[in-house]
XYZ file of C-alpha atoms in Angstrom:
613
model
C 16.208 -12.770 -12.271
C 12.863 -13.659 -11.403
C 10.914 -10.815 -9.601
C 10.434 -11.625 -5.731
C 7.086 -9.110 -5.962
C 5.137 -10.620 -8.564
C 6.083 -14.132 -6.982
C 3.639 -13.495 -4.250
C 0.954 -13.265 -6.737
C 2.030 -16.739 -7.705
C 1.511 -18.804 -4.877
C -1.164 -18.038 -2.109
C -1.049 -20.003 0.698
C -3.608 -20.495 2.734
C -2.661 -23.143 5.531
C -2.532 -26.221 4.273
C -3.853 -25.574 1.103
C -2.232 -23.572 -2.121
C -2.938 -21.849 -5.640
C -0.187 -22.112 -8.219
C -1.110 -19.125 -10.914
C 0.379 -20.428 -14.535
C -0.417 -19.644 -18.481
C -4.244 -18.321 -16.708
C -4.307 -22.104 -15.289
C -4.727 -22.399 -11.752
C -4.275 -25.275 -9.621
C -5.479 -25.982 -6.010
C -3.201 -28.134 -3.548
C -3.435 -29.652 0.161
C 0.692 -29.864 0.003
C 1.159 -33.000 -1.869
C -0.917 -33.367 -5.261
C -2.066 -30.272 -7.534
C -5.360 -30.436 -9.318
C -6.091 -27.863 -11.890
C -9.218 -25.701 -11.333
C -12.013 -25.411 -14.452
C -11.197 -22.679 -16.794
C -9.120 -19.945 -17.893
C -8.341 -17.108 -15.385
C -6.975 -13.405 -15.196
C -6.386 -12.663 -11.641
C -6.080 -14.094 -8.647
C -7.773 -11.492 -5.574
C -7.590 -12.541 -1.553
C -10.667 -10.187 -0.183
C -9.145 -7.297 2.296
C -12.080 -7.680 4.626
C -11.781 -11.614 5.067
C -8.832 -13.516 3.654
C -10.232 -16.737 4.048
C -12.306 -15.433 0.705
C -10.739 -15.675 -2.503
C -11.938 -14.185 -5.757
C -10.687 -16.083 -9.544
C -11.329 -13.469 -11.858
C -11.587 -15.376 -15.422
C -10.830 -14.030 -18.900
C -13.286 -12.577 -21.309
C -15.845 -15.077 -21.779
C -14.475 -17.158 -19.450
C -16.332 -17.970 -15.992
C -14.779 -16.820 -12.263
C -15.145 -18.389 -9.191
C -15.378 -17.671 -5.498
C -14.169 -19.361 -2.486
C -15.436 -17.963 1.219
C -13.652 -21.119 2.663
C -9.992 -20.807 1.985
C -10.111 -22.946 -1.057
C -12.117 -26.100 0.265
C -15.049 -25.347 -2.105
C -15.614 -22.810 -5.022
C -18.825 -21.296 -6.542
C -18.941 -20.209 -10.038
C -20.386 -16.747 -12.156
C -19.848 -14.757 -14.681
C -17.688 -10.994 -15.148
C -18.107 -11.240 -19.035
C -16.864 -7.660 -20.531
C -16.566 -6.178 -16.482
C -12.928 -5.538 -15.802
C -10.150 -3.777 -13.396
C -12.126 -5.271 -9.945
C -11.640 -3.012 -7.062
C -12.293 -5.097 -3.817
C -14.023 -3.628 -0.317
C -11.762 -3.577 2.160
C -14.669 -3.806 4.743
C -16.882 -6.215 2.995
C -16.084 -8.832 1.062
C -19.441 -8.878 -0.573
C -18.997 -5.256 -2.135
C -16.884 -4.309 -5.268
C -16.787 -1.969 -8.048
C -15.474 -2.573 -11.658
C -15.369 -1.169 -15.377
C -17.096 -2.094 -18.663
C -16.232 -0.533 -22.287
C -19.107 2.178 -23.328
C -20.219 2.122 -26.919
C -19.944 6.070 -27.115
C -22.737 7.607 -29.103
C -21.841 10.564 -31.692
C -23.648 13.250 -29.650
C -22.560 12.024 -26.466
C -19.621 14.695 -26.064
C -18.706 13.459 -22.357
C -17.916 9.587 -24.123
C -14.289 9.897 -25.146
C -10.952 8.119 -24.657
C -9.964 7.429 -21.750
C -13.929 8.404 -20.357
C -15.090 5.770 -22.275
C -16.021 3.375 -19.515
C -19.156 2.832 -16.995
C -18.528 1.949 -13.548
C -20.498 -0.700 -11.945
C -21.121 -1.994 -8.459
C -21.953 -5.507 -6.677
C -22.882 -5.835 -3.484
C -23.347 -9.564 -3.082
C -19.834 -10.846 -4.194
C -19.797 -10.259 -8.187
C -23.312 -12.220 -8.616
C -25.475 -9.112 -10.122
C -24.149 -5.759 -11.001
C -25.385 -2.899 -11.146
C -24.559 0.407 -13.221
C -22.973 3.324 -11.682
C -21.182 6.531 -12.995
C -20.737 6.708 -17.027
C -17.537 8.574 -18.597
C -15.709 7.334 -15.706
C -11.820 7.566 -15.913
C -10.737 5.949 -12.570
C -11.995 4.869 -9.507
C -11.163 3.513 -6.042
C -13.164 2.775 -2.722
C -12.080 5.316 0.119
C -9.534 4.144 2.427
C -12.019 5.578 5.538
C -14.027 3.340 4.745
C -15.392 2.130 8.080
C -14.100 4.833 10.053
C -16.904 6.364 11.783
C -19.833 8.159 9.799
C -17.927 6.822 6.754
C -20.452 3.913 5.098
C -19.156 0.417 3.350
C -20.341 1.916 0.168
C -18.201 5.032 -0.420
C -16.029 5.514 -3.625
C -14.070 8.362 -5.232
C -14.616 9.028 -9.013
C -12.817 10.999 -11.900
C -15.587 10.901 -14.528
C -16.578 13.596 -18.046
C -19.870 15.503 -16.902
C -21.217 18.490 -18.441
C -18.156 18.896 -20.145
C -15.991 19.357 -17.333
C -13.692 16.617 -15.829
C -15.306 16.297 -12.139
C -13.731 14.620 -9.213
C -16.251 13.387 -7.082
C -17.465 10.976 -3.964
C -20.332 8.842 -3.571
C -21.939 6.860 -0.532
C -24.543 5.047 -2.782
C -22.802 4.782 -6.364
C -25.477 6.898 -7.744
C -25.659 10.443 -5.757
C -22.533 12.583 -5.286
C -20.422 15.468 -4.330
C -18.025 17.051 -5.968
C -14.065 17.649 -4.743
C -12.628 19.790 -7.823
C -13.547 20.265 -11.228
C -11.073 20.442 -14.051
C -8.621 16.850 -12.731
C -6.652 14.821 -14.257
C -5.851 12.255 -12.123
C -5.766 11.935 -8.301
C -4.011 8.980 -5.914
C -5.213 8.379 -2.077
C -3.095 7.438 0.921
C -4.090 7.274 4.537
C -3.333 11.081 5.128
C -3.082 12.847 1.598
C -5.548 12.928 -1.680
C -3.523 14.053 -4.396
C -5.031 15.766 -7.369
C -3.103 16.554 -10.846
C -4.386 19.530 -12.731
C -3.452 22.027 -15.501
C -1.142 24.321 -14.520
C -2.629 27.988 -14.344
C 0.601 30.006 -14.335
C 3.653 28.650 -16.185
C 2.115 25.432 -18.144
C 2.514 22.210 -17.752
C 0.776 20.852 -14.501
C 0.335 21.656 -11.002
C -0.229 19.077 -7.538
C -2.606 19.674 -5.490
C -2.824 17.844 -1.646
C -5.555 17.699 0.866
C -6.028 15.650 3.944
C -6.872 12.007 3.083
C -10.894 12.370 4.644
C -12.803 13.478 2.475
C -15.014 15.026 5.075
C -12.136 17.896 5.446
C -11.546 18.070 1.807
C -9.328 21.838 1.104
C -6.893 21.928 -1.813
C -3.583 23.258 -1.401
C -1.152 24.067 -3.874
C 2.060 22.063 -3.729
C 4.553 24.899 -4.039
C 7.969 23.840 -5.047
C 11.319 25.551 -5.207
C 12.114 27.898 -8.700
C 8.338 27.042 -9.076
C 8.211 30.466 -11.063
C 10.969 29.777 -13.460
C 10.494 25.632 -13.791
C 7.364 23.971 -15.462
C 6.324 20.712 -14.186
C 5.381 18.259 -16.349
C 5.253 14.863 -14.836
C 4.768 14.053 -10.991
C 4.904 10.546 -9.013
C 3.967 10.764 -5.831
C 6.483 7.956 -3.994
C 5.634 8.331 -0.336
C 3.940 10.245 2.513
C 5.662 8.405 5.359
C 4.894 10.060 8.899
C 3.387 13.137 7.249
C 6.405 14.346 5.155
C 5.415 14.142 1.313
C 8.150 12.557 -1.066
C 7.539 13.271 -4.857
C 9.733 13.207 -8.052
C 9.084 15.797 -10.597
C 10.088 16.323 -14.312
C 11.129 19.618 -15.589
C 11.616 18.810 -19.152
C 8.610 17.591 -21.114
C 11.069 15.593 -23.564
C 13.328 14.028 -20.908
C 11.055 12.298 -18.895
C 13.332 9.529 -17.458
C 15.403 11.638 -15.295
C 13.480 13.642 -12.400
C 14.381 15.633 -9.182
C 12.889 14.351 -5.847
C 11.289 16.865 -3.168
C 10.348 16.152 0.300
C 8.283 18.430 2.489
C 7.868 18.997 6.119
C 6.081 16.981 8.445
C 2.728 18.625 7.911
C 3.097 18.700 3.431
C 4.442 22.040 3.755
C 8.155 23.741 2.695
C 9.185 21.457 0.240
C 13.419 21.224 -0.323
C 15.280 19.125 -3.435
C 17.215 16.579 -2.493
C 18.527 14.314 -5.210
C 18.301 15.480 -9.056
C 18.176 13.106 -12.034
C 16.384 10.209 -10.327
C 15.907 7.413 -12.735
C 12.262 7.076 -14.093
C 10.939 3.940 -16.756
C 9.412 5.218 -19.342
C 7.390 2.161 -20.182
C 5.699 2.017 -16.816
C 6.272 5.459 -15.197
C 7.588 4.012 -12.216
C 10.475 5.388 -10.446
C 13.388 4.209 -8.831
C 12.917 5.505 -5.500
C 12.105 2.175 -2.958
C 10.831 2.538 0.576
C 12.368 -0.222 2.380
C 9.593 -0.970 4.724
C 8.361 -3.162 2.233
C 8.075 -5.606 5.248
C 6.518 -4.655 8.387
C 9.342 -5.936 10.166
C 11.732 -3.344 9.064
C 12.603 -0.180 11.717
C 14.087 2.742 10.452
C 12.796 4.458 7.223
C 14.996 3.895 4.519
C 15.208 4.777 0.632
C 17.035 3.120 -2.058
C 17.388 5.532 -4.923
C 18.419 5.217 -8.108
C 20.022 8.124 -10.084
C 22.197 9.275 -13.027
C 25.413 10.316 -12.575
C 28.535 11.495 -14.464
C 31.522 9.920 -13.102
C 34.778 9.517 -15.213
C 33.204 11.283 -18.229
C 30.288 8.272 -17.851
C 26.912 8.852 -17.659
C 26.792 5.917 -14.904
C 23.079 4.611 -13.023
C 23.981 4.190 -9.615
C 22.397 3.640 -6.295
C 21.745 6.082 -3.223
C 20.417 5.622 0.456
C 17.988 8.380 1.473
C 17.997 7.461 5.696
C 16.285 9.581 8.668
C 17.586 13.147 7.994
C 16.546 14.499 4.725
C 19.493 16.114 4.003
C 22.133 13.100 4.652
C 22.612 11.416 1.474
C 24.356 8.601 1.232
C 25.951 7.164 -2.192
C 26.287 3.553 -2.315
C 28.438 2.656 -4.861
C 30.784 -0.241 -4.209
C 33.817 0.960 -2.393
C 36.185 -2.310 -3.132
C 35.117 -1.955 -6.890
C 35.452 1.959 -7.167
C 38.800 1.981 -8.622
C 37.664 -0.412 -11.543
C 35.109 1.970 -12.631
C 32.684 -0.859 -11.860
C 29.562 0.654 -9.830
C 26.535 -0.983 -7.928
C 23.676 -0.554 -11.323
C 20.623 -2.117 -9.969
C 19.026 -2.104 -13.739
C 19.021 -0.193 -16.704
C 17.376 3.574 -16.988
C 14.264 2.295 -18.103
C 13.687 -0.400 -15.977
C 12.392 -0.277 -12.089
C 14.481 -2.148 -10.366
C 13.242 -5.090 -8.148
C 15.679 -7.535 -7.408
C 17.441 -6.256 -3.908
C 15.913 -7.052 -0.816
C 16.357 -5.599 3.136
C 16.894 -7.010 6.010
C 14.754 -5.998 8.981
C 17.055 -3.135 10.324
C 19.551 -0.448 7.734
C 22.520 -1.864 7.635
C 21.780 -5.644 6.213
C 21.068 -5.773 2.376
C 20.976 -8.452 -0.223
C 21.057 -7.273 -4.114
C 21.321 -8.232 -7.426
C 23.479 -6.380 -10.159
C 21.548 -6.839 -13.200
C 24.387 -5.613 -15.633
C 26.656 -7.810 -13.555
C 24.918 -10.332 -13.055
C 26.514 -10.528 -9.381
C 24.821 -10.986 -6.019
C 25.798 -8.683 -3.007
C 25.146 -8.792 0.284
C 25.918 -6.001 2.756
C 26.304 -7.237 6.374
C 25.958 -5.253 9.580
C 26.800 -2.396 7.429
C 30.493 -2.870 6.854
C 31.251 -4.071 3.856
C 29.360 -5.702 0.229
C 30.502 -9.251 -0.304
C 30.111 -10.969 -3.543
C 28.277 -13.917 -2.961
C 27.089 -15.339 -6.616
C 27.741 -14.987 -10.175
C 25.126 -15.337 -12.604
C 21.206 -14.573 -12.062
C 19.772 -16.837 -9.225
C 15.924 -16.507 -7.618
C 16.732 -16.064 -3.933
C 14.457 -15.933 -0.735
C 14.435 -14.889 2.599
C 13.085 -16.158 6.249
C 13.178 -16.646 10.033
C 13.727 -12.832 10.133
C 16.711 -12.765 7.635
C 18.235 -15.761 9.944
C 18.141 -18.081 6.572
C 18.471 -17.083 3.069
C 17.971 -19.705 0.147
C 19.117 -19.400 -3.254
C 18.637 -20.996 -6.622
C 20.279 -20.969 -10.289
C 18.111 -18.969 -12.532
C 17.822 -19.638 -16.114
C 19.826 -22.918 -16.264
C 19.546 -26.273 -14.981
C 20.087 -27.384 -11.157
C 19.195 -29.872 -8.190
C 20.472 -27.934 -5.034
C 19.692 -25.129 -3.655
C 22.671 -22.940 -1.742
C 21.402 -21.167 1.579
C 22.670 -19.152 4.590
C 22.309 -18.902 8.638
C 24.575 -16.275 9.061
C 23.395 -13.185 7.538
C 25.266 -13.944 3.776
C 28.811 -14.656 5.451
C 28.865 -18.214 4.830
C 26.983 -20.212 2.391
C 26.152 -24.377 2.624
C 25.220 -26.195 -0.714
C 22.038 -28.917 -0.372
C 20.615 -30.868 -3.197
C 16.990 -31.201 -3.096
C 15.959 -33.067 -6.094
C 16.654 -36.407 -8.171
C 16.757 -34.585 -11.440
C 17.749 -30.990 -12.938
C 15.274 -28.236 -13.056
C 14.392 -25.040 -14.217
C 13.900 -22.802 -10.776
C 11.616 -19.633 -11.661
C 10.856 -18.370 -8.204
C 11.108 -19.109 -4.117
C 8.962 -18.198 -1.435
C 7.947 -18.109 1.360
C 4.734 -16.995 4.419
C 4.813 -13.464 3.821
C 5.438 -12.148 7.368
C 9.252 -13.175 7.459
C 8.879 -15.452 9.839
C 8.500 -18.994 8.739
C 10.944 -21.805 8.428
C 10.165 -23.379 5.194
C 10.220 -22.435 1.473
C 8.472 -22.918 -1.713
C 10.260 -23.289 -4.807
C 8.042 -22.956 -7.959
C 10.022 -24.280 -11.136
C 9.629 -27.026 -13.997
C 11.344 -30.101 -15.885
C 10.894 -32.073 -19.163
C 7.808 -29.656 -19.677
C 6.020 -30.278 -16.420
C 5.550 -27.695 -13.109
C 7.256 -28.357 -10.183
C 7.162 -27.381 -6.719
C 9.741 -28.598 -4.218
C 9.374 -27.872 -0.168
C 11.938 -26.730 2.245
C 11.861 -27.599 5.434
C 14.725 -26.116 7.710
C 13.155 -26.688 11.044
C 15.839 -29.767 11.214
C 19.097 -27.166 10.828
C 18.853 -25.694 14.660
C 17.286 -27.741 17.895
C 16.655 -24.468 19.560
C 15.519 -20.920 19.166
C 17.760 -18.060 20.203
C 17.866 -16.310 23.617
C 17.566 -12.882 23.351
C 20.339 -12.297 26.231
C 22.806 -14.996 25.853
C 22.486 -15.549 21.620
C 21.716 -12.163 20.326
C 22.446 -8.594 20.691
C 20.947 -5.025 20.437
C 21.535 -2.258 18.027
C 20.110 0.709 17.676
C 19.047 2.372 14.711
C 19.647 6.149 13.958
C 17.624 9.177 15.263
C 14.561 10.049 13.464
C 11.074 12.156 13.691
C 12.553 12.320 17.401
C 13.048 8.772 18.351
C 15.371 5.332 17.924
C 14.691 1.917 18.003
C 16.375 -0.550 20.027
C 15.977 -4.210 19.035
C 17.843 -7.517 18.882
C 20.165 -9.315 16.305
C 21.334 -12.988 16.096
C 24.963 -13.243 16.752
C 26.708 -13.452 13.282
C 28.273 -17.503 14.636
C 25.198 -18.457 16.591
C 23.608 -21.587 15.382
C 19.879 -21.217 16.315
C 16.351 -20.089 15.039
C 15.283 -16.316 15.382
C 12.993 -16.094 18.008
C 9.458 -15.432 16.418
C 8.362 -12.700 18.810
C 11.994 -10.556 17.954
C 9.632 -8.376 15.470
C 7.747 -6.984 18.056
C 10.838 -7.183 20.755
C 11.838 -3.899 20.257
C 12.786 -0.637 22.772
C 11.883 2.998 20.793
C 13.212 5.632 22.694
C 12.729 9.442 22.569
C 15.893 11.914 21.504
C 17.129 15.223 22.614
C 14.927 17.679 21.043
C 16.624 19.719 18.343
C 15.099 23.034 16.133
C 14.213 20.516 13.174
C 11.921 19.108 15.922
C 9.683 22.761 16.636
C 7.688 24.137 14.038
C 6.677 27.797 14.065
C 3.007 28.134 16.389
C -0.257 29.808 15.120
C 0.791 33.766 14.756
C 4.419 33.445 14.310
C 6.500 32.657 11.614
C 10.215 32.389 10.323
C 12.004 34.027 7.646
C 14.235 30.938 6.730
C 13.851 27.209 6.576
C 14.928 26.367 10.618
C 14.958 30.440 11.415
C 13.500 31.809 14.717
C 9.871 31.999 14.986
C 8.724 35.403 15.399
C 5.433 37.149 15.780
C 3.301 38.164 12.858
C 1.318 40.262 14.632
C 0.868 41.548 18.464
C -0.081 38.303 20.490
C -2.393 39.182 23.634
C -3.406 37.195 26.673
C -6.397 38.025 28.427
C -4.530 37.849 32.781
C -5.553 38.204 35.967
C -3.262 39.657 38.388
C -2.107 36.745 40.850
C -2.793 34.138 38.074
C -0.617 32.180 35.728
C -0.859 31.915 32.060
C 0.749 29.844 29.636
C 2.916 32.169 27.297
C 3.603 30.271 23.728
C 7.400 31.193 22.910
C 6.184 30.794 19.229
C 6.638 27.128 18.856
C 5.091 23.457 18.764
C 7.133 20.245 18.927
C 6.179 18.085 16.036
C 7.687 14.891 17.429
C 7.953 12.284 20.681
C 12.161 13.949 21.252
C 12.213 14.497 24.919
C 14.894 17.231 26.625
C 17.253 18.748 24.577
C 16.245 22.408 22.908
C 12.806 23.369 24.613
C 10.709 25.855 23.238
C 7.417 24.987 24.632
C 5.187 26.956 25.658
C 6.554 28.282 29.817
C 3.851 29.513 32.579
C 3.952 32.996 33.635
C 2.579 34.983 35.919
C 0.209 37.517 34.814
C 1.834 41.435 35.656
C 0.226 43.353 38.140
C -2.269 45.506 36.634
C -2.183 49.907 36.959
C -3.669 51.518 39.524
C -5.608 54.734 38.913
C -2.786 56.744 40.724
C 0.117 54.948 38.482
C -1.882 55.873 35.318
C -2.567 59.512 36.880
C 1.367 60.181 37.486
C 2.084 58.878 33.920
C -0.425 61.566 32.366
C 0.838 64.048 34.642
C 4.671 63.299 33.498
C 3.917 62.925 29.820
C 2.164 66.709 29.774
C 4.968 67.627 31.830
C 7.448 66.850 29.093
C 5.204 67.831 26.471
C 4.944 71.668 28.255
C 9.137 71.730 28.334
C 9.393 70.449 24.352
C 6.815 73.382 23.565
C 8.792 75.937 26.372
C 11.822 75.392 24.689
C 10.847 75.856 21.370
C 9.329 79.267 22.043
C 12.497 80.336 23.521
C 14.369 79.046 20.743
């Protein structure tokens, strides 16, 4: 089954024209005739900051090119020995990359893996210059741009002074440094995660810190039966909307099963969810998929694979992780459950990557790779069986067509879907038989025509489809489609709008952003415990750490916290915000007089009566 990720890497479009990636040959096209570009190349890299520039990275020895015009014209110069080239997501003119040291005997810091010299360009790859030495990994800040943050700032993990330094730069040459003692460390848009020796227990320990670099403070990632389990391997696999998702390994020798942890939504109080997730062992990837791969998609969704022993069979099966944290899901086939026959994505040491979702939770399409079967779930009811035997398969006009192919043996037709995988149409599309290898399509879901990359009697191929002829008119929203909702999460649902499974018409292109979210009834996994309070248990009462005082005016208000703050956009429902109260009348000096008097009063008749007694 060819792999639907890597096939974007294949084929860039840009417009009119298109690169077709094969054997390091690349070819240039303006949709009829190919013509093969000069030389041998490595990578193919569209610039962040301006995609009409591409970068051709060649192979050792070999020249690159540049385009800044979206193909049309290319300029040529060399990367000899550089290596690993790390693009500015600002500029397109900046860029960092590696080059093998020769390590000296005395130079202590030069080792495997610090064995390599960062350098920096900052007019597109035409001089370099050197940077850090004993460098281990690098990466340009994802701030970069943000205010106060310049073009120029990178984050290093590089030998110094016999320590292992994580650092920052803003000019590639000065820096400061985060932690010492690292051992790796992975940026998103709100965490930096570091990896270090673990102090207490061996193994290793996580450490997490907001994401700017400006407000840099480590934090422990504390995990449950942290005191009796060492941790050995982590893989960070999300931080979507603030809660952290990692899998961990326990056992230093079984590394391809781990347990998955999510926190709260600030990185705090992390719970197990799932145990014995699968992990590869060749690339140390694990099988844990958020399926907002496309932007398209609404709720947050996770397909997980784990091991499981069913029958007296140590079986790989797949799991839904949805919304609530604590609602698993299992997803094994119900019409094939009696057969022993399960829904096994891949193998244990394989990631899988051949299923693909629709934009909402309930519409899947997968491939069984120990089957060799193709499912598709529709509207959440029930998996049909579609195809035997691999196929390369595609989809577009927001999962209103789907197009198939054979994989791996001759064909001329191509079988594809309007109606969400419940009925298929076959259509040849070529004179003679060919080898299909991959399909795709514009990248944003949305387009009406497909690319299909294959070859015959030793030659490439690419074949076009066009199914702009199928429907003469795009839906209407209120007479063609119809609205679902999707379930409750971080406090909110999404409305949006579905083609009518019989309905023969295009997606409207604007459906993607057609979409009502609306706020739900507060609940206590909403409220997190305010500054001076704090609860006992995981969704406990908050309570007061210490004695809380308000500085009041008699015949004011204040605003009295009840020991809470709402973490999401849920509106009614529990409310423990913060209420206004009116400040209590204060003691007057003839209130506090009487009290005194009363007080010495009952002193003088606890004394008086124990002298009588």
């Amino acid at each position: 089954m060819a792999n639907n990720r890597e096939l974007k890497k294949l084929l860039v479009d840009y417009q009119t024209k298109s690169l077709r990636k094969e054997a390091h040959h690349i070819y240039k096209s303006n949709g009829t005739v190919w013509n093969q570009i000069e030389g041998l190349f490595e990578d193919i890299q569209i610039s962040p900051a301006d995609s009409s520039v591409l970068y051709l990275f060649g192979q050792q020895g070999q020249r690159s090119s540049r385009t800044n015009d979206c193909g049309e014209n290319f300029e040529e110069f060399f990367t000899d020995g550089y290596y690993q080239f790390i693009l500015n997501k600002r500029s397109w003119k900046i860029m960092l990359a590696f080059k093998k040291q020769q390590c000296e005997h005395f130079d202590l810091d030069c080792r495997e893996p610090y064995n390599n010299q960062l350098f920096y360009s900052k007019d597109g790859a035409i001089t370099w210059l050197p940077s850090f030495k004993n460098c281990k990994e690098a990466l340009q800040d994802k701030f970069i741009g943000f205010i106060n943050v310049p073009f120029e700032r990178s984050i290093v993990l590089f030998f110094n002074e016999n320590q292992i330094k994580l650092i920052y730069s803003v000019d590639f040459t000065n820096y400061h440094t985060l932690m010492n003692g690292v051992l790796g460390f992975y940026q998103t848009s709100k965490y930096l995660f570091i990896l270090a020796p673990s102090n207490n227990n061996g193994g290793y320990s996580l450490h997490s810190s907001h994401s700017k670099l400006e407000e840099f403070q480590k934090k422990l990632i504390e995990l449950p039966l942290q005191i009796y389990l060492k941790e050995y391997l982590y893989t960070v696999l999300d931080d979507e909307n603030g809660r952290i998702y990692i899998s961990v390994s326990h056992q230093q020798q079984e590394q391809s099963k781990t347990n998955i942890y999510i926190s709260n939504q600030i990185g705090k109080d992390f719970q197990m969810v799932l145990t014995n997730n699968v992990r590869s062992l060749q690339n140390g990837n694990s099988d844990f998929e958020n399926c907002r791969d496309q932007p398209q998609l609404i709720l947050q969704i996770y397909m997980i694979q784990v091991i499981k022993r069913i029958n007296q069979q140590s079986l790989v099966v797949m799991e839904e992780l949805n919304g609530n944290p604590q609602k698993l899901q299992n997803m094994i086939l119900k019409e094939t459950y009696q057969n022993n026959r399960f829904l096994q994505l891949n193998n244990i040491y394989n990631k899988f990557s051949t299923w693909y979702n629709f934009r909402n939770w309930k519409d899947w399409i997968i491939y069984d790779i120990r089957t060799k079967y193709i499912y598709v779930l529709t509207r959440g009811q029930s998996w049909i069986e579609v195809r035997k035997r691999p196929h390369v398969f595609e989809i577009a006009d927001c999962e209103g067509v789907i197009v198939m192919a054979k994989d791996y043996e001759p064909t001329n037709e191509i079988i594809y879907s309007i109606g969400y995988g419940k009925t298929w149409k076959t259509k040849i599309i070529y004179h003679d038989f060919f080898m299909a290898q991959n399909i795709v399509t514009e990248t944003t879901g949305t387009a009406r025509d497909f690319l299909i990359h294959g070859n015959t009697k030793g030659e490439g191929i690419i074949l076009k489809l066009d199914f702009r002829d199928i429907f003469s008119k795009d839906c209407n929203f209120k007479l063609d489609c119809d609205i679902s909702n999707s379930q409750y999460f971080d406090g909110s649902r999404t409305k949006y709008y579905r083609k009518k499974l019989n309905q023969e018409c295009f997606n409207p292109k604007d459906m993607i952003k057609n979409k009502i979210i609306e706020p739900c009834p507060c609940q206590r996994e909403d409220w997190i415990c305010a500054t001076g309070y704090s609860s006992q248990l995981e969704g406990g009462d908050c309570l007061p750490i210490g004695n809380i005082f308000n500085q009041c005016q008699f015949g004011t208000t204040y605003i009295k916290s009840q020991g809470y703050i709402k973490l999401t956009q849920c509106e009614g429902g529990l409310d423990l915000d913060s209420i206004e109260t009116q400040c209590p009348k204060p003691f007057s000096f003839y209130q506090v007089l009487l009290f005194l008097i009363i007080i010495l009063f009952l002193v003088f008749l606890i004394f008086f009566g124990y002298v009588l007694i």
